[in-house]
CSV table of C-alpha atoms in Angstrom, one decimal:
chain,number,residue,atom,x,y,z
A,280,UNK,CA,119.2,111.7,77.6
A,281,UNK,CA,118.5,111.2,80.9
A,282,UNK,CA,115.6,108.6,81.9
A,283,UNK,CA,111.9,109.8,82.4
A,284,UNK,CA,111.0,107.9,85.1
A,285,UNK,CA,113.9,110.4,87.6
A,286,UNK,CA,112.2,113.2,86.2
A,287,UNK,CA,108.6,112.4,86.4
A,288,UNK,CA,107.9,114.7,89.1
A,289,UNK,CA,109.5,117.3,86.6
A,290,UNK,CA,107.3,116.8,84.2
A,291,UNK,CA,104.2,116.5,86.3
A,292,UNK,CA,105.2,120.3,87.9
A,293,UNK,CA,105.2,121.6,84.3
A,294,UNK,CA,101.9,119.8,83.3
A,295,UNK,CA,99.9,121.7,86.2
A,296,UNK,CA,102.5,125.3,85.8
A,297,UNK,CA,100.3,124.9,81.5
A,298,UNK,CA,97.0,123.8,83.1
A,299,UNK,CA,97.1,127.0,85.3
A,300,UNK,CA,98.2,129.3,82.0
A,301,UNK,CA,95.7,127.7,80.4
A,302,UNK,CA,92.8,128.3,83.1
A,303,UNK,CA,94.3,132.0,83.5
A,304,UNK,CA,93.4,132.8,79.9
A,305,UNK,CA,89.6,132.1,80.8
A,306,UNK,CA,90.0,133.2,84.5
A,307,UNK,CA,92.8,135.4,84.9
A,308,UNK,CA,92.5,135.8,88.6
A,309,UNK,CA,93.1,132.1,89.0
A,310,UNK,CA,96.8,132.8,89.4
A,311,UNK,CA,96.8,134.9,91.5
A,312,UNK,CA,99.1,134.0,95.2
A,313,UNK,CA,96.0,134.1,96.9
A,314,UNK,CA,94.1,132.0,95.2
A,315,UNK,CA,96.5,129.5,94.7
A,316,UNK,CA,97.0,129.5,98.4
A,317,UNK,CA,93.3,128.8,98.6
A,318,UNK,CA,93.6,125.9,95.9
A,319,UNK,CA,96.5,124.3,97.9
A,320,UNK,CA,94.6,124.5,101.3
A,321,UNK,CA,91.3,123.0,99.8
A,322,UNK,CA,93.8,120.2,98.1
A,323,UNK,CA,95.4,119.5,101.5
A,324,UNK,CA,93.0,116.7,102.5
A,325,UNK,CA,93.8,114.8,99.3
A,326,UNK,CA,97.4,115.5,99.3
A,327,UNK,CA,97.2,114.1,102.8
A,328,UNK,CA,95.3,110.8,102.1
A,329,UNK,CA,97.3,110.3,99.0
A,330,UNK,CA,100.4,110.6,101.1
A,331,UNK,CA,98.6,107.7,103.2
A,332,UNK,CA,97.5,105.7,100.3
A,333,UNK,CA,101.1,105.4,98.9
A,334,UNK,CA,103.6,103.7,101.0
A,335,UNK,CA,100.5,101.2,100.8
A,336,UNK,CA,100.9,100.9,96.7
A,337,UNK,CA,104.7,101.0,96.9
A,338,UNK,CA,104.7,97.5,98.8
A,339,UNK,CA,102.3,96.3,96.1
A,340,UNK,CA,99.3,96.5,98.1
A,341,UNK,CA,96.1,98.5,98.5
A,342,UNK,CA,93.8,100.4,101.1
A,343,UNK,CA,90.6,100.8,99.7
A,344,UNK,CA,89.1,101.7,103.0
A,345,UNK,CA,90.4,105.2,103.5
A,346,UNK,CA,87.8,106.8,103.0
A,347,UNK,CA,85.4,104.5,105.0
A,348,UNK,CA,88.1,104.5,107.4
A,349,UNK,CA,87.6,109.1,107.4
A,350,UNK,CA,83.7,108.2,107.6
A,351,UNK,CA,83.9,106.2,110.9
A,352,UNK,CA,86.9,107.8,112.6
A,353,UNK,CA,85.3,111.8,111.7
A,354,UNK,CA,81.6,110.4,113.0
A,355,UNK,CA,83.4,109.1,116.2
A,356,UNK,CA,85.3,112.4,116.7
A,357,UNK,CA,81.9,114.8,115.6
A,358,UNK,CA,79.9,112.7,118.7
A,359,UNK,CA,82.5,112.9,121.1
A,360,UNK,CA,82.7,116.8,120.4
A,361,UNK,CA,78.8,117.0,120.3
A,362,UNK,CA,78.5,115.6,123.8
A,363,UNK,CA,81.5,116.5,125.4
A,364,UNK,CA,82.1,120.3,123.8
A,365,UNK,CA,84.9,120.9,126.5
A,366,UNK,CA,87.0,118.3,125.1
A,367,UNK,CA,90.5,119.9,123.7
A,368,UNK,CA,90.8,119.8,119.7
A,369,UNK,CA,94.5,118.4,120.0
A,370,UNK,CA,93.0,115.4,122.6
A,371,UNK,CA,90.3,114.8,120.0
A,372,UNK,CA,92.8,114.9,117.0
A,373,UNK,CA,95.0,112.3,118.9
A,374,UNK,CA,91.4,110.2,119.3
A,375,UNK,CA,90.8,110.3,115.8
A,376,UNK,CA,94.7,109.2,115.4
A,377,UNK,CA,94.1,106.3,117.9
A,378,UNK,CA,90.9,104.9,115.8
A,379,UNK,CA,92.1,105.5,112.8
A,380,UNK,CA,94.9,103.4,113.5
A,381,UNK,CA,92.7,100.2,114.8
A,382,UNK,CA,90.8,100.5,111.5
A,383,UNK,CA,94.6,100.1,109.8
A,384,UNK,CA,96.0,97.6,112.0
A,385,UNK,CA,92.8,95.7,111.1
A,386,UNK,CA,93.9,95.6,107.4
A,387,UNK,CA,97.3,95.2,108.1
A,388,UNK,CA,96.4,92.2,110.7
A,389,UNK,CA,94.3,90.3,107.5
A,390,UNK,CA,96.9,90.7,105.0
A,391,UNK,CA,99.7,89.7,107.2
A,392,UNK,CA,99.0,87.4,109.4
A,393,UNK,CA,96.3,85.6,107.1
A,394,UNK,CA,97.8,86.6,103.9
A,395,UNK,CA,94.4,87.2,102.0
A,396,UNK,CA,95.1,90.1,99.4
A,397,UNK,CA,95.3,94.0,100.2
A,398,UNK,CA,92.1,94.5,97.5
A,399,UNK,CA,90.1,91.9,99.2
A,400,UNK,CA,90.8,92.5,102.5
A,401,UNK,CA,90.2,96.6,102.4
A,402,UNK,CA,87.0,96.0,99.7
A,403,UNK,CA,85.1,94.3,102.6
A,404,UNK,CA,86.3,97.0,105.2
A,405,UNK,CA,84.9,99.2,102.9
A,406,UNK,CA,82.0,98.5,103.8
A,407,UNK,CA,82.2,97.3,107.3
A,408,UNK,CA,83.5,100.4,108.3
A,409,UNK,CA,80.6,101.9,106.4
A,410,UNK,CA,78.2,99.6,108.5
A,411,UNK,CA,79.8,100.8,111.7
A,412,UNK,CA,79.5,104.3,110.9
A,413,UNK,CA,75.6,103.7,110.9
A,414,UNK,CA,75.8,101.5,114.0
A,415,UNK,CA,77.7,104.4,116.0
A,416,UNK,CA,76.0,106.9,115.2
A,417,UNK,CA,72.2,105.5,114.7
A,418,UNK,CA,71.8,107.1,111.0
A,419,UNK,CA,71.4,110.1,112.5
A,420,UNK,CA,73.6,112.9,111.8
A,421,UNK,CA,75.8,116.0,113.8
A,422,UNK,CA,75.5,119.0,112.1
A,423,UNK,CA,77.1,122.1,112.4
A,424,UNK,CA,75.1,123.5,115.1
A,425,UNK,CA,76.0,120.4,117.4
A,426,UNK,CA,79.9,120.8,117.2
A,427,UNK,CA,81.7,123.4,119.2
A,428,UNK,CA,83.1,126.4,117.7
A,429,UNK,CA,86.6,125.5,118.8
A,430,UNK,CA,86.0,121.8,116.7
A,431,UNK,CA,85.0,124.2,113.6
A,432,UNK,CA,87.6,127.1,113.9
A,433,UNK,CA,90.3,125.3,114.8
A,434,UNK,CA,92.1,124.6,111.3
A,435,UNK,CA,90.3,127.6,109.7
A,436,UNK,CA,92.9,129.6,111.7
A,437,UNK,CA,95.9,131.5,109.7
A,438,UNK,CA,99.3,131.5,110.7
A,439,UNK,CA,102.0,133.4,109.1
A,440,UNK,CA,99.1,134.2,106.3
A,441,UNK,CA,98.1,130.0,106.0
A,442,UNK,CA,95.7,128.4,107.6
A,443,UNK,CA,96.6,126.1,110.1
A,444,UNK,CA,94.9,123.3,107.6
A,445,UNK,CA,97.4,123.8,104.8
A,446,UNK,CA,100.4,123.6,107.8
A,447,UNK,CA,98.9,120.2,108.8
A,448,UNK,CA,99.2,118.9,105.7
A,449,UNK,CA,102.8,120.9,104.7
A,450,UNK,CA,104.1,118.9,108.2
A,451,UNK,CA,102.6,115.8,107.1
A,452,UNK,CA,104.6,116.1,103.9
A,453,UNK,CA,107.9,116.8,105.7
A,454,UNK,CA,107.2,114.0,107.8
A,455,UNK,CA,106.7,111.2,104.9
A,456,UNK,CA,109.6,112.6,103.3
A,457,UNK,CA,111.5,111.5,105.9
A,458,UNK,CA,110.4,108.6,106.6
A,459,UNK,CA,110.7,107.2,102.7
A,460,UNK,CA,114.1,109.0,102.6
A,461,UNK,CA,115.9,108.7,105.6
A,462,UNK,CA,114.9,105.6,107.4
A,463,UNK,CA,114.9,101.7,107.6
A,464,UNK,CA,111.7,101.5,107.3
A,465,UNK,CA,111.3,103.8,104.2
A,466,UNK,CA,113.8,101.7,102.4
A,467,UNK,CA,112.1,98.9,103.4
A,468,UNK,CA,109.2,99.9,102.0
A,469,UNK,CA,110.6,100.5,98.2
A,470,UNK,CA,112.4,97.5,98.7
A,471,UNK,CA,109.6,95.4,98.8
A,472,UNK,CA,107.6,96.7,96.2
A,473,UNK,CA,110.7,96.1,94.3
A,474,UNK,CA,111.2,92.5,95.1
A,475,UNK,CA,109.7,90.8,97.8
A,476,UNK,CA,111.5,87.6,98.0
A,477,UNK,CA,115.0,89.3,97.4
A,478,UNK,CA,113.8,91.8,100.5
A,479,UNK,CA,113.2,88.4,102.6
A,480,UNK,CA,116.8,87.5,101.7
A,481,UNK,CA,118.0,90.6,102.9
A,482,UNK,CA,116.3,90.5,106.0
A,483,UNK,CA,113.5,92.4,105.6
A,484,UNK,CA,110.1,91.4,107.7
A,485,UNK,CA,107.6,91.4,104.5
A,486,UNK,CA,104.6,91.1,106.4
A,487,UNK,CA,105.2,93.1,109.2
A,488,UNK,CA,106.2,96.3,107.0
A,489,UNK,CA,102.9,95.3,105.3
A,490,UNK,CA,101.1,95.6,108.7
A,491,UNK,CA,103.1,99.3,109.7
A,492,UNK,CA,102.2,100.5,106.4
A,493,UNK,CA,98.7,99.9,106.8
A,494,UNK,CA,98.9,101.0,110.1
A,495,UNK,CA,100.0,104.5,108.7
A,496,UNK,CA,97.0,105.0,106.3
A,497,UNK,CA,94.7,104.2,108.9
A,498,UNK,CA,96.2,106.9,111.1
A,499,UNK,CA,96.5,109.0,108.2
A,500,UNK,CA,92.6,108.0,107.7
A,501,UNK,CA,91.7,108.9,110.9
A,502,UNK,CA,93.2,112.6,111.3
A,503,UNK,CA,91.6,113.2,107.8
A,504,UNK,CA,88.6,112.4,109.4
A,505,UNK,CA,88.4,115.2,111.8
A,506,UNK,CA,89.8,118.0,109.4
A,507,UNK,CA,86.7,116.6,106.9
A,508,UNK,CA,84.2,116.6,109.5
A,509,UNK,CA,85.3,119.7,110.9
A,510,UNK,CA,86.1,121.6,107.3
A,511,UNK,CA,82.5,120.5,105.8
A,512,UNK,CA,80.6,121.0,109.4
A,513,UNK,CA,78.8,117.6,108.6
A,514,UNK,CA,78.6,114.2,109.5
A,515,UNK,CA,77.0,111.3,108.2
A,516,UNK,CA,77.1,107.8,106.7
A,517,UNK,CA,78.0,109.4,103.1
A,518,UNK,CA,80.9,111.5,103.9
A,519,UNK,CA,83.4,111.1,101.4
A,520,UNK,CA,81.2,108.3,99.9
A,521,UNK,CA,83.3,107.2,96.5
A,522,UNK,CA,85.7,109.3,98.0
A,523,UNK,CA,89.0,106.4,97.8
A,524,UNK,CA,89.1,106.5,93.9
A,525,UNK,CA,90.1,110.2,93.8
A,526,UNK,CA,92.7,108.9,96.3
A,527,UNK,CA,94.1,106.4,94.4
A,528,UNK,CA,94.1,109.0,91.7
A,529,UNK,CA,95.8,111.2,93.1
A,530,UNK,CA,98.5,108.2,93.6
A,531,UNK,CA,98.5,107.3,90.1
A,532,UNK,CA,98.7,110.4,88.3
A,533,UNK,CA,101.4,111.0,90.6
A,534,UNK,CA,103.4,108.4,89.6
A,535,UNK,CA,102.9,106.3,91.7
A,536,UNK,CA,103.4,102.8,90.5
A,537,UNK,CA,100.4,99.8,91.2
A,538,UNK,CA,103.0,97.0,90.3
A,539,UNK,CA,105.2,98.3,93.9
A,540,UNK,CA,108.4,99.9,94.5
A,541,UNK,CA,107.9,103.2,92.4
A,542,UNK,CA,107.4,106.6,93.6
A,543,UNK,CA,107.7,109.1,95.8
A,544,UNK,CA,106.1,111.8,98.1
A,545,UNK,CA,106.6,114.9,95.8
A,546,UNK,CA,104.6,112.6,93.0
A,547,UNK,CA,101.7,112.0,95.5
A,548,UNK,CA,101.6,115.7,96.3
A,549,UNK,CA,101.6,117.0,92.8
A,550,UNK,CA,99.0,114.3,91.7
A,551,UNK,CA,96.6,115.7,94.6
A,552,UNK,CA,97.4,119.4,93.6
A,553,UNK,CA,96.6,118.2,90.1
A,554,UNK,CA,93.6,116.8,90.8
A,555,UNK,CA,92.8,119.8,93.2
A,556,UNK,CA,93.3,122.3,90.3
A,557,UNK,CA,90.4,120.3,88.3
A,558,UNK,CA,88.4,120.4,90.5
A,559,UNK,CA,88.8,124.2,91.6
A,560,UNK,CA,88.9,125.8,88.2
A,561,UNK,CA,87.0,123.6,85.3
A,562,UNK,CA,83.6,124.8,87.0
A,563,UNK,CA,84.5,128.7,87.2
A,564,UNK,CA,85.1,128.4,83.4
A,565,UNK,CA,82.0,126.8,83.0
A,566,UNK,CA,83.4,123.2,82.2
A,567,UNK,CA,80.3,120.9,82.4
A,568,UNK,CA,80.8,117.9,85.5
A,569,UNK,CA,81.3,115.6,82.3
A,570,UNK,CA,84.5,117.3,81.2
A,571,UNK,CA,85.5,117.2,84.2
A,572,UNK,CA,85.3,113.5,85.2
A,573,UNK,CA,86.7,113.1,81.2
A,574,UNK,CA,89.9,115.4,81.8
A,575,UNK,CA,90.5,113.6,85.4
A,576,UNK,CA,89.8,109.8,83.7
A,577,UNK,CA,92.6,111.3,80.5
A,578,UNK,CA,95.1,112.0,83.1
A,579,UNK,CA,95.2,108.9,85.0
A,580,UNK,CA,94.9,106.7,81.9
A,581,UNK,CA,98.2,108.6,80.3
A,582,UNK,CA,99.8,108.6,84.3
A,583,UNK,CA,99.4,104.2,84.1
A,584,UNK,CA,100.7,104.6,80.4
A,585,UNK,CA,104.0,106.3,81.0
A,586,UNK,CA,104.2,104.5,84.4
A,587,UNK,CA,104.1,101.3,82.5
A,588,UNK,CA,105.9,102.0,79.5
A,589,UNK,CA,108.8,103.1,82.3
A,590,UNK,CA,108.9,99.9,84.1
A,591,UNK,CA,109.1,98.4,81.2
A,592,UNK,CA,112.4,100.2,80.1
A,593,UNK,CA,114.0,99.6,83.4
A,594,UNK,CA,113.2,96.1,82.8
A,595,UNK,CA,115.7,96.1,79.7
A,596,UNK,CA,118.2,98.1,81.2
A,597,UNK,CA,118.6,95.5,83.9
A,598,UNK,CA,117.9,92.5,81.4
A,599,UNK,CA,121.1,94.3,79.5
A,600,UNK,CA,123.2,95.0,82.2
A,601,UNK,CA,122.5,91.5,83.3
A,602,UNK,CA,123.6,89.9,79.6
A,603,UNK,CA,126.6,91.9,79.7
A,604,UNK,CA,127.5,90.1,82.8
């Protein structure tokens, strides 16, 4: 039989194909193209920060800033458009690019040049971002009726029967899958989380893939913090508050390993969707908050257990193959 782990994504596909059966015999409209279309486009946020968060995890590291990183970078973006409504949305998206990817290089700077852990490093950005968010913008907040139509409309428009929010995030998943597939530095990446010191010996930079990896969440932290800002019409110091454990999530559930070097970007997308699903459905059928938090905490407890119990069985195949040698 062939081995689990190449088929995880498989597997994870037909878990959420039952969870919508199952959520169609209580709401049978939940199938339908339409509103699927609407689930995927209110998941695309997730899928997108999830997509951020792992090439992070695969080199054995951790942002836990992300969603601080969205606060600051969508407050920054929600002032400029406040004060300066004539600004272009594609000038302000490349903005919150730009910040978000000081926030990034930040992290990546600590843990690479300083080598003080991923967790520790990103647990006090967490909160200095945070801090910064209040600083910028005084406590005060930009409401709806301070941004500019364009800043609101602009991913709310459809093309070819999407909205332009679900392309975003359909082209930010072409791109990753690219970049872990076809490039140096996507190889580099699983490399690493695979074996550091062996990637050293084959000339890989370990800290500086560290740094462009954490460079890329940040940026991918910063354009999710326009299409928040400018999906919810709010900003303030609690946007997306909590908001980087439904991220890492999204990670894990996806099959995405902790320990490094395991994954990929169809994982990360269908452990957004799934999450996304959840959080869609269980409250049109009436599923209490608890059940919900309780069905979300099952799944990413059983994601770590088959994850682990697969590392573990790669680890005899190679222990084998390496006695038989």
């Amino acid at each position: 039989m062939k081995s689990f782990l190449k088929y995880r994504e498989i597997w994870l596909l037909a878990g959420i194909v039952v969870l919508i059966g199952l959520i169609s015999t209580r709401f049978p409209g939940f199938a339908d193209p339409a509103n699927l279309r609407q689930v995927f486009n209110d998941t695309s946020i997730l899928m997108i920060l999830a997509l951020g968060q792992m090439v992070v995890i695969l080199t054995r590291s951790i942002d836990l800033s992300m969603a601080s990183n969205l606060c600051f970078t969508g407050m920054v973006v929600a002032m400029l458009n406040a004060a300066h409504p004539a600004i272009p949305i594609p000038v302000l998206i490349v903005i919150a690019l730009a910040v978000g990817l000081v926030l990034g290089a930040i992290n990546g700077f600590l843990v690479w040049r300083l080598n003080i852990p991923s967790i520790v490093v990103t647990l006090g950005t967490l909160t200095i971002y945070r801090g910064a968010t209040f600083v910028v913008s005084g406590g005060a907040w930009v409401n709806a009726d301070q941004m500019s139509p364009a800043f609101i409309n602009f991913q709310r428009a459809a093309f070819l029967g999407l909205p332009v929010l679900s392309w975003i995030a359909i082209i930010v998943i072409a791109l990753f899958f690219l970049v872990m597939t076809r490039t140096a530095t996507g190889r580099s990446i699983y490399a690493i989380g695979v074996n550091p010191t062996a990637s050293v010996y084959a000339g890989i930079d370990v800290g500086r893939t560290k740094f462009i990896v954490f460079c890329i969440s940040g940026m991918i932290g910063g354009l999710a913090g326009y299409l928040w800002i400018s999906r919810y019409v709010i900003a303030s110091v609690e946007v997306a508050n909590g908001y980087e454990l439904n991220i890492i999530a999204a990670c894990v559930i996806g099959g995405i390993s902790i320990a490094g070097g395991i994954g990929s970007v169809g994982g990360a997308v269908l452990g957004a969707l799934f999450l996304g699903i959840i959080s869609n459905a269980l409250p049109v059928i009436n599923i209490s908050p608890f059940w919900q938090m309780a069905i979300s905490g099952s799944a990413i407890i059983l994601a770590v257990v088959l994850n682990a119990r697969g590392e573990r069985r790669q680890g005899r195949i190679i222990l084998r193959k390496a006695e038989a040698a």
